[in-house]
Coordinates of C-alpha atoms in Angstrom, one line a residue:
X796 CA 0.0 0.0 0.0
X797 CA 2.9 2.4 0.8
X798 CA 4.3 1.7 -2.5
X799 CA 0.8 2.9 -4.5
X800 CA 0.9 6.0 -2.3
X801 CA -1.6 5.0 0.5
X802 CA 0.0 6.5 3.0
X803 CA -0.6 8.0 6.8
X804 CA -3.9 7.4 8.6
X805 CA -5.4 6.0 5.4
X806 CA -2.7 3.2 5.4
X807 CA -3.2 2.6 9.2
X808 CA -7.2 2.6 8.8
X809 CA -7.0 -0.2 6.3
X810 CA -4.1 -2.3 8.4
X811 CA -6.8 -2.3 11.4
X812 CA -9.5 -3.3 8.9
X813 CA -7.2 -6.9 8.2
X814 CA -5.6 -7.1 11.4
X815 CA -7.8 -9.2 14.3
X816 CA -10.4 -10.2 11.8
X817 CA -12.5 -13.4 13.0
X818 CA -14.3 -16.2 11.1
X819 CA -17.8 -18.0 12.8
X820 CA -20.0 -20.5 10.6
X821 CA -23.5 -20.8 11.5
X822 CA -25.8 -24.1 10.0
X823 CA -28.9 -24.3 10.7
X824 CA -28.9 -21.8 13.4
X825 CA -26.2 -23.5 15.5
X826 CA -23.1 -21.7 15.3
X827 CA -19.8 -22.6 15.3
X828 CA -16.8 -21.1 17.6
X829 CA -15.1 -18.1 16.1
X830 CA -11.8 -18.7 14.5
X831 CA -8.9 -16.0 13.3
X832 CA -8.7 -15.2 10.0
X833 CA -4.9 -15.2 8.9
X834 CA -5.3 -14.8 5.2
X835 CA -7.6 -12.8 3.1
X836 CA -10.9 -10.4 3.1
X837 CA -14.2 -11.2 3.3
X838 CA -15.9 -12.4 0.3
X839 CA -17.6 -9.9 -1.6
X840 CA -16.0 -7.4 0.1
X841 CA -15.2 -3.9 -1.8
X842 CA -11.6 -3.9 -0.4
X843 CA -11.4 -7.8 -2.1
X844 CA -10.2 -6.7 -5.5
X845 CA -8.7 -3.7 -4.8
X846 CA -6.6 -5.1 -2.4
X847 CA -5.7 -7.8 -4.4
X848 CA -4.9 -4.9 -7.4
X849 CA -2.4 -3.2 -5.2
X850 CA -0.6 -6.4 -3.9
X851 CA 0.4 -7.9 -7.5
X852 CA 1.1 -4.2 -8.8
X853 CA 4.6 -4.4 -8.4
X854 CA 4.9 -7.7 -10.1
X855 CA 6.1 -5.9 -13.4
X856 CA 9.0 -4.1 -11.8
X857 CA 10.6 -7.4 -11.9
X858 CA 9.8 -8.2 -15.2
X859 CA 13.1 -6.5 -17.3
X860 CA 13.3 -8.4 -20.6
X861 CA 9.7 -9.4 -21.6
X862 CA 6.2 -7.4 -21.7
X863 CA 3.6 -8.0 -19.2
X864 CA -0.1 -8.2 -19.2
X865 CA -1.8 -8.6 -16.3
X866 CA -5.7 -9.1 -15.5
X867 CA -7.0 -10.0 -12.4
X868 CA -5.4 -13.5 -11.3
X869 CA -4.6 -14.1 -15.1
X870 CA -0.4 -13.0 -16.2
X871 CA 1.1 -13.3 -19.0
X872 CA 4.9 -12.5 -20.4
X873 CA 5.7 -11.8 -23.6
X874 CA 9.1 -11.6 -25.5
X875 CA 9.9 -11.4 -29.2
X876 CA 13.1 -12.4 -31.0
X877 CA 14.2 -14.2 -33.6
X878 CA 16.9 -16.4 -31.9
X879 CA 15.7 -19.0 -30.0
X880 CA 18.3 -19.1 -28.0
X881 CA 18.0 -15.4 -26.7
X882 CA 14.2 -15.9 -26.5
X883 CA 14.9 -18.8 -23.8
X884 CA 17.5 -16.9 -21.9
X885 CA 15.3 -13.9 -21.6
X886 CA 11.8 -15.6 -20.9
X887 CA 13.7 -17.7 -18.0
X888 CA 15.3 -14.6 -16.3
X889 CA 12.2 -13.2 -16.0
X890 CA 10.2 -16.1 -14.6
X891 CA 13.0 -16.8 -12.1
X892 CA 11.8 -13.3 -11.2
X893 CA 8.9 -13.8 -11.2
X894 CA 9.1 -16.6 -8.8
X895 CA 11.2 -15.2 -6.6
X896 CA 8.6 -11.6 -6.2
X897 CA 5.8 -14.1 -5.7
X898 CA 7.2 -15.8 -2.7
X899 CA 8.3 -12.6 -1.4
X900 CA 5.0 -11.7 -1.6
X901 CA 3.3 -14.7 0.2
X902 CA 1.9 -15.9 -3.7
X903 CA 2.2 -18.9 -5.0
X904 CA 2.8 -19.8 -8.6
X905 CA 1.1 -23.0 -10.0
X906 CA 3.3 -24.7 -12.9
X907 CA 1.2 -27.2 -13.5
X908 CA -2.0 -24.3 -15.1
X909 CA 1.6 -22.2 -16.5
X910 CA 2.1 -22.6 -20.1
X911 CA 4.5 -21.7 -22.9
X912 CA 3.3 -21.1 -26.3
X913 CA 5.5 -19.9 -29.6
X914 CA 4.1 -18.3 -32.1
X915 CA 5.3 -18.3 -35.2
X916 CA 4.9 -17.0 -39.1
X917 CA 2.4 -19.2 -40.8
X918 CA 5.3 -18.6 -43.4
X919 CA 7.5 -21.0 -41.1
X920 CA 5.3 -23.8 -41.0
X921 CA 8.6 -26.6 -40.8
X922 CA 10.9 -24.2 -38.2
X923 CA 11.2 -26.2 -35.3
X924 CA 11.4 -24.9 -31.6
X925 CA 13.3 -26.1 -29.0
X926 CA 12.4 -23.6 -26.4
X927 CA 12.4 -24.8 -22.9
X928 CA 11.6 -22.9 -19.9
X929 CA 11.8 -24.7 -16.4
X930 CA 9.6 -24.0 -13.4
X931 CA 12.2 -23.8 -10.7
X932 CA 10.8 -23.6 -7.2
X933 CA 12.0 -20.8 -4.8
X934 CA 14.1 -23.4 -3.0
X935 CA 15.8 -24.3 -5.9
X936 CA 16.5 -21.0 -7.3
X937 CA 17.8 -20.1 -3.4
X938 CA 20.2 -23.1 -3.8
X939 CA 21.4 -21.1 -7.1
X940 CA 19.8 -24.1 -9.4
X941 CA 22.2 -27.2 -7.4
X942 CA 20.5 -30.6 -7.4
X943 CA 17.7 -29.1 -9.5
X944 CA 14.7 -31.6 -10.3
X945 CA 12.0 -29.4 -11.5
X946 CA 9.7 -29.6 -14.4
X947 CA 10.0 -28.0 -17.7
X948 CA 6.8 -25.6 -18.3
X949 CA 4.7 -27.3 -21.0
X950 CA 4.7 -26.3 -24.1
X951 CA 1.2 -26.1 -25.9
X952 CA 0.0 -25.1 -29.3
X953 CA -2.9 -23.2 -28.2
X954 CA -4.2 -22.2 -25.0
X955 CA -7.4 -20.4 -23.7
X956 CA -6.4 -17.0 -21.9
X957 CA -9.5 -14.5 -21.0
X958 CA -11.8 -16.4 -23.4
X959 CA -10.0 -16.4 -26.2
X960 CA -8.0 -19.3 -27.5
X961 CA -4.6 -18.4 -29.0
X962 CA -2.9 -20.8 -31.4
X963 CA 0.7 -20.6 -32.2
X964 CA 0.2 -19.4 -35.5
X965 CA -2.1 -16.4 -34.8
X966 CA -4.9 -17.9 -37.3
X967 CA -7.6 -17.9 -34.6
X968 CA -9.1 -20.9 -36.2
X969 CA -9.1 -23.0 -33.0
X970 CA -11.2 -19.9 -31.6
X971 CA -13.5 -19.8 -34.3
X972 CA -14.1 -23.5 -34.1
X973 CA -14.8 -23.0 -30.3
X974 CA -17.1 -20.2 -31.3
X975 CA -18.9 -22.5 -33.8
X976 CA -19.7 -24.9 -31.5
X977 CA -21.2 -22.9 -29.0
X978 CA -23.5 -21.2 -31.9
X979 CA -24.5 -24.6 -32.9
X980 CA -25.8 -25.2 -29.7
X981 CA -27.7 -22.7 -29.1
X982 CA -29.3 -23.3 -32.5
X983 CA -30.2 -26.3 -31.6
X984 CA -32.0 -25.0 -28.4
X985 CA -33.9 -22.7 -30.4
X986 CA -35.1 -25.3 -32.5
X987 CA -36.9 -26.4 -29.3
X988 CA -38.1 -22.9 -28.3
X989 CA -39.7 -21.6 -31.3
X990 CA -43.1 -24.2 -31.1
X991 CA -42.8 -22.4 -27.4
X992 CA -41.4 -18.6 -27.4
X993 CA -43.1 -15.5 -29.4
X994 CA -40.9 -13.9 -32.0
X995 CA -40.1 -11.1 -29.3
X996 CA -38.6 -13.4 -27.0
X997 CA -36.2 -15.3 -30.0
X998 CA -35.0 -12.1 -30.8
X999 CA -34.1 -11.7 -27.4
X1000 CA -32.4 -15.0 -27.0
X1001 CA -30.6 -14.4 -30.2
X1002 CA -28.9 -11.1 -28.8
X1003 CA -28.6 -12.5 -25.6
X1004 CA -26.7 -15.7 -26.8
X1005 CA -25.9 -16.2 -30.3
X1006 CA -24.8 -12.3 -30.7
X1007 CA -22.9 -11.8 -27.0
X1008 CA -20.9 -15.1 -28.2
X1009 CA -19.9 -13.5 -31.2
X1010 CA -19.2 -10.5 -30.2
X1011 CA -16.7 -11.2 -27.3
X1012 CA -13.4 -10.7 -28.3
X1013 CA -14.5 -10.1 -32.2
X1014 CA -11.6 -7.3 -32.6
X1015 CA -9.1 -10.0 -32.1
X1016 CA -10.4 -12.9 -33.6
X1017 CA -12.1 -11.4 -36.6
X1018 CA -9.0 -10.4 -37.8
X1019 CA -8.4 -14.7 -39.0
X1020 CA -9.2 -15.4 -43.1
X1021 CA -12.4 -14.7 -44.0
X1022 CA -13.4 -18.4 -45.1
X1023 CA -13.3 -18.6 -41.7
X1024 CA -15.6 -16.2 -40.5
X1025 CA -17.6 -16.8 -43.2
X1026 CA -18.4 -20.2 -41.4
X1027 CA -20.2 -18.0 -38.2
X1028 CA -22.2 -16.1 -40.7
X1029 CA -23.6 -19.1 -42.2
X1030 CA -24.5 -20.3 -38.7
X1031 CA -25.8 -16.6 -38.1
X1032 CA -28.2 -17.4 -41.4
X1033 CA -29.1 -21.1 -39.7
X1034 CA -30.5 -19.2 -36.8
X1035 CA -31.9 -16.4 -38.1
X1036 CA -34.3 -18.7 -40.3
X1037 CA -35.7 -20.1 -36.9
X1038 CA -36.7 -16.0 -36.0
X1039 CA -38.7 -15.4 -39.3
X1040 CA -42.0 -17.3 -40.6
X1041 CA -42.3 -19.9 -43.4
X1042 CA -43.6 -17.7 -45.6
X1043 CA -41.0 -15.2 -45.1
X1044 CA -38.3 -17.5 -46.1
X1045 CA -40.1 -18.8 -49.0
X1046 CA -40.4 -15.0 -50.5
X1047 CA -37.0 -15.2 -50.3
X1048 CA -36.2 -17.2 -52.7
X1049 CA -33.4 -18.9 -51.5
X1050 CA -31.2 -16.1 -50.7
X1051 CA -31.1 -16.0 -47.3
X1052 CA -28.7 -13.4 -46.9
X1053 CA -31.5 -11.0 -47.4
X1054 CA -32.9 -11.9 -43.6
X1055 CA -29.6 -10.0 -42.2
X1056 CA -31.0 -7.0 -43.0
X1057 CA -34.6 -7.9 -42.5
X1058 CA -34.3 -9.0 -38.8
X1059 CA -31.8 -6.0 -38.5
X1060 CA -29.0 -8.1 -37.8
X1061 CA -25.5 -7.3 -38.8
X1062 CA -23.5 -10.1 -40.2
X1063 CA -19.9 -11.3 -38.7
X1064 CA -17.8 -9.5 -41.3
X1065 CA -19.7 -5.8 -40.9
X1066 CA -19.6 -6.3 -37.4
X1067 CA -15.8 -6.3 -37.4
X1068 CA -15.5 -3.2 -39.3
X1069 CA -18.0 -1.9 -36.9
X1070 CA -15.3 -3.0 -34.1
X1071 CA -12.3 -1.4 -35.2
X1072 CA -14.3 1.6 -36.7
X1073 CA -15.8 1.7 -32.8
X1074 CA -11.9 1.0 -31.3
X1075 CA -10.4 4.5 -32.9
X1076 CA -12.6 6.9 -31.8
X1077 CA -11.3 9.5 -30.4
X1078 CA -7.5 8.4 -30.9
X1079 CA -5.1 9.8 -33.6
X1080 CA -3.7 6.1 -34.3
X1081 CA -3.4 4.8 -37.9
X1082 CA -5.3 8.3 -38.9
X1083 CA -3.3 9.8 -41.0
X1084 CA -4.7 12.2 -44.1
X1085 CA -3.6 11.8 -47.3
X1086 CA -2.4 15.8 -48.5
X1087 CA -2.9 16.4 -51.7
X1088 CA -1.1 19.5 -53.6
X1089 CA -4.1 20.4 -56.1
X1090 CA -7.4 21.5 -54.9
X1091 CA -9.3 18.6 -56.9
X1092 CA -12.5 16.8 -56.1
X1093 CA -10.5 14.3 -54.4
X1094 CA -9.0 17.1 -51.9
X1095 CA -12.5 18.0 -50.8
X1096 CA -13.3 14.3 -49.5
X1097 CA -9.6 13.4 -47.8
X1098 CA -8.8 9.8 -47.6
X1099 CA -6.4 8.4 -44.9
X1100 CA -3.2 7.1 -45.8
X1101 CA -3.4 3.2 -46.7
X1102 CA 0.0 1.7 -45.7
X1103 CA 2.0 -1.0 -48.3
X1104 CA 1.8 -4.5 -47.0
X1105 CA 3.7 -7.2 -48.4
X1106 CA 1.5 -9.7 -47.8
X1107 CA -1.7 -10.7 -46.6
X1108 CA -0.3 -10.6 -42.7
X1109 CA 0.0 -7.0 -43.0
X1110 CA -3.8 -6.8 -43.4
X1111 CA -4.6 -8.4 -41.0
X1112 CA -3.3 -5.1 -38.7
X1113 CA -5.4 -2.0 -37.6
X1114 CA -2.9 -0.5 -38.8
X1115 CA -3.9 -1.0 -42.5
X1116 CA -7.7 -1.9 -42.0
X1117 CA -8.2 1.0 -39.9
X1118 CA -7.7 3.5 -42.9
X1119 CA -9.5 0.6 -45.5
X1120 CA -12.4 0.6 -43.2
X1121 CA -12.5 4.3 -42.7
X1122 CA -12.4 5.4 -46.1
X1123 CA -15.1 2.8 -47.4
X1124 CA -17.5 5.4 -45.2
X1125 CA -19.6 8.0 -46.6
X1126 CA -17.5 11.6 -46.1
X1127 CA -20.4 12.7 -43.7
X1128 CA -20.9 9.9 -41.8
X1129 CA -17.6 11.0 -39.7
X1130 CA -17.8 14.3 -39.5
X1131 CA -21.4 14.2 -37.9
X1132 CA -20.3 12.1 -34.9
X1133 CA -21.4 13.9 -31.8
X1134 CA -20.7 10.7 -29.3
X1135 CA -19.4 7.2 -29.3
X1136 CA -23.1 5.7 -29.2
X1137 CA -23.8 8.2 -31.9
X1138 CA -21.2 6.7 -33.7
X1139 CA -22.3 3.1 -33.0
X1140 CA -25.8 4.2 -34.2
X1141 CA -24.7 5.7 -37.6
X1142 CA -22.1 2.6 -38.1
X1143 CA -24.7 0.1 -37.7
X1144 CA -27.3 2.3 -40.2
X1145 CA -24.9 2.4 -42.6
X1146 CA -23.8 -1.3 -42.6
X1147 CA -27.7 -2.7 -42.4
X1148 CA -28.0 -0.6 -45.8
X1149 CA -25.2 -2.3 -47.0
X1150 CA -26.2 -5.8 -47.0
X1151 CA -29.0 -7.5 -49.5

């Protein structure tokens, strides 16, 4: 607490608030003898995250080689490099570190839940990686490594971290998959639920499920091949023919892309754009106006620069889809934004136009 500047009575009012506190559990109305509490806050307690906020938020300090990104309970290191043998030096320094800070800190590290994954070019597809980190214990690291039986961290091709799985070529196809999955399930329970549920209330399932599963983490997964996200929009069409009747479909003709903008539903791909449109506002980043040296028709409407990319990696950035999807936008849609939601509003207008 001293070192995020709580300082003085403040720091003394919340040492009396952990010091002394005790525990009594009550079934049934019989209660059970109070007990001290050595560890922790109450549950649900304000203080609970907070504290927990200020105790790891030195943990970075230590971390001198690789980038860290922290969230809640959740850490992960990052180092880049093209020699593998650099890369291992550097990611063990810094999780001897990190081992060391955590039992300073009275935390312990699990190495069984830590994993190392490499990610590589999808240009590299043969390069093979002998990276190996070990998991030494405190005890060993005190003992400067002699005698040392501890486990290398395991190496995975993909893992799950915050939701999102993260393969070791950066494709996102393993998340898309997962994605899928839990979209085909849910279309199978609203096969079940429309001979019960009014039109209203599929609607409301469908933004409540389908859409929140698609959306989460959409600015970083969307950015895979589209023949892959063009796999969720056909599962977007699947479920959207269970909202609408028979003889809407059949006026269709066939073309079912038409019920996107008839149940005023954005499809995967427009979505994105909405999502990195939504991610710049307000910044300078990737915003860049083209000058031009003639007053011309052109100079009146200014495009953002477009960046060169060798390949199709490059746009796969917001660095380069920021500008594409910015410029693809009518001249007065920008320059009419009053607020974020405003923006969100005119985005979604625009892109429910666009589709069939």
């Amino acid at each position: 607490m001293m070192e995020c500047g709580l300082r003085g009575p403040i720091n003394t009012w919340f040492r009396e608030y952990l010091r002394g506190r005790q525990l009594a559990v009550s079934v049934c109305g019989t209660k059970s003898k109070k007990g001290n509490i050595k560890y922790g806050v109450p549950t649900g307690s304000v203080y609970g995250p907070v504290g927990y906020i200020m105790h790891v938020n030195s943990m970075p300090n230590v971390i001198k080689k690789c980038k860290s990104f922290m969230y809640a309970d959740d850490t992960c290191i990052v180092y880049s490099g093209t020699v593998q043998d650099r890369i291992q030096e550097a990611m063990q320094e810094d999780f001897d570190n990190v081992v060391r800070w955590a039992h300073d800190n009275g935390i312990l590290i699990n190495i069984d839940k830590t994993k190392c994954i490499p990610i590589l070019s999808p240009f590299n597809k043969n390069k093979i990686i002998n990276i190996k980190i070990k998991g030494h214990s405190y005890d060993c690291l005190h003992r400067a490594h002699a005698n040392c039986n501890c486990v290398h961290i395991e190496m995975v091709q993909s893992y799950k971290y915050l939701g999102l799985i993260v393969d070791d070529r950066f494709s996102w196809i393993p998340h898309v998959d997962s994605v899928c999955n839990k979209l085909r399930s849910i279309l199978g329970k609203l096969h079940y639920l429309k001979y019960m549920a009014t039109r209203g209330t599929m609607y409301l399932v469908y933004h409540s499920l389908a859409d929140a599963v698609i959306s989460y983490g959409l600015g970083a997964y969307g950015l895979t091949f589209p023949v892959h996200l063009n796999k969720i929009k056909s599962l977007q069409i699947r479920i959207l023919k269970l909202l609408v009747d028979y003889n809407v479909k059949k006026s269709l003709g066939g073309d079912y892309e038409k019920l996107f903008k008839l149940c005023k539903v954005l499809p995967v791909e427009y979505k994105l754009r909405m999502v990195i449109i939504m991610e710049q506002f307000g910044k300078t980043d990737h915003k860049q106006e083209r000058k031009y040296a003639y007053q011309t028709r052109a100079s009146k409407q200014p495009k953002l620069i477009v960046p060169k990319t060798k390949n199709y990696y490059g746009k796969r950035t917001r660095r380069w889809l920021t500008p594409v999807y910015s410029n693809e936008l009518p001249h007065d849609l920008l320059h009419t934004v009053q607020s974020k939601k405003h923006l969100k509003s005119l985005l979604r207008r625009h892109y429910l136009s666009l589709c069939p």
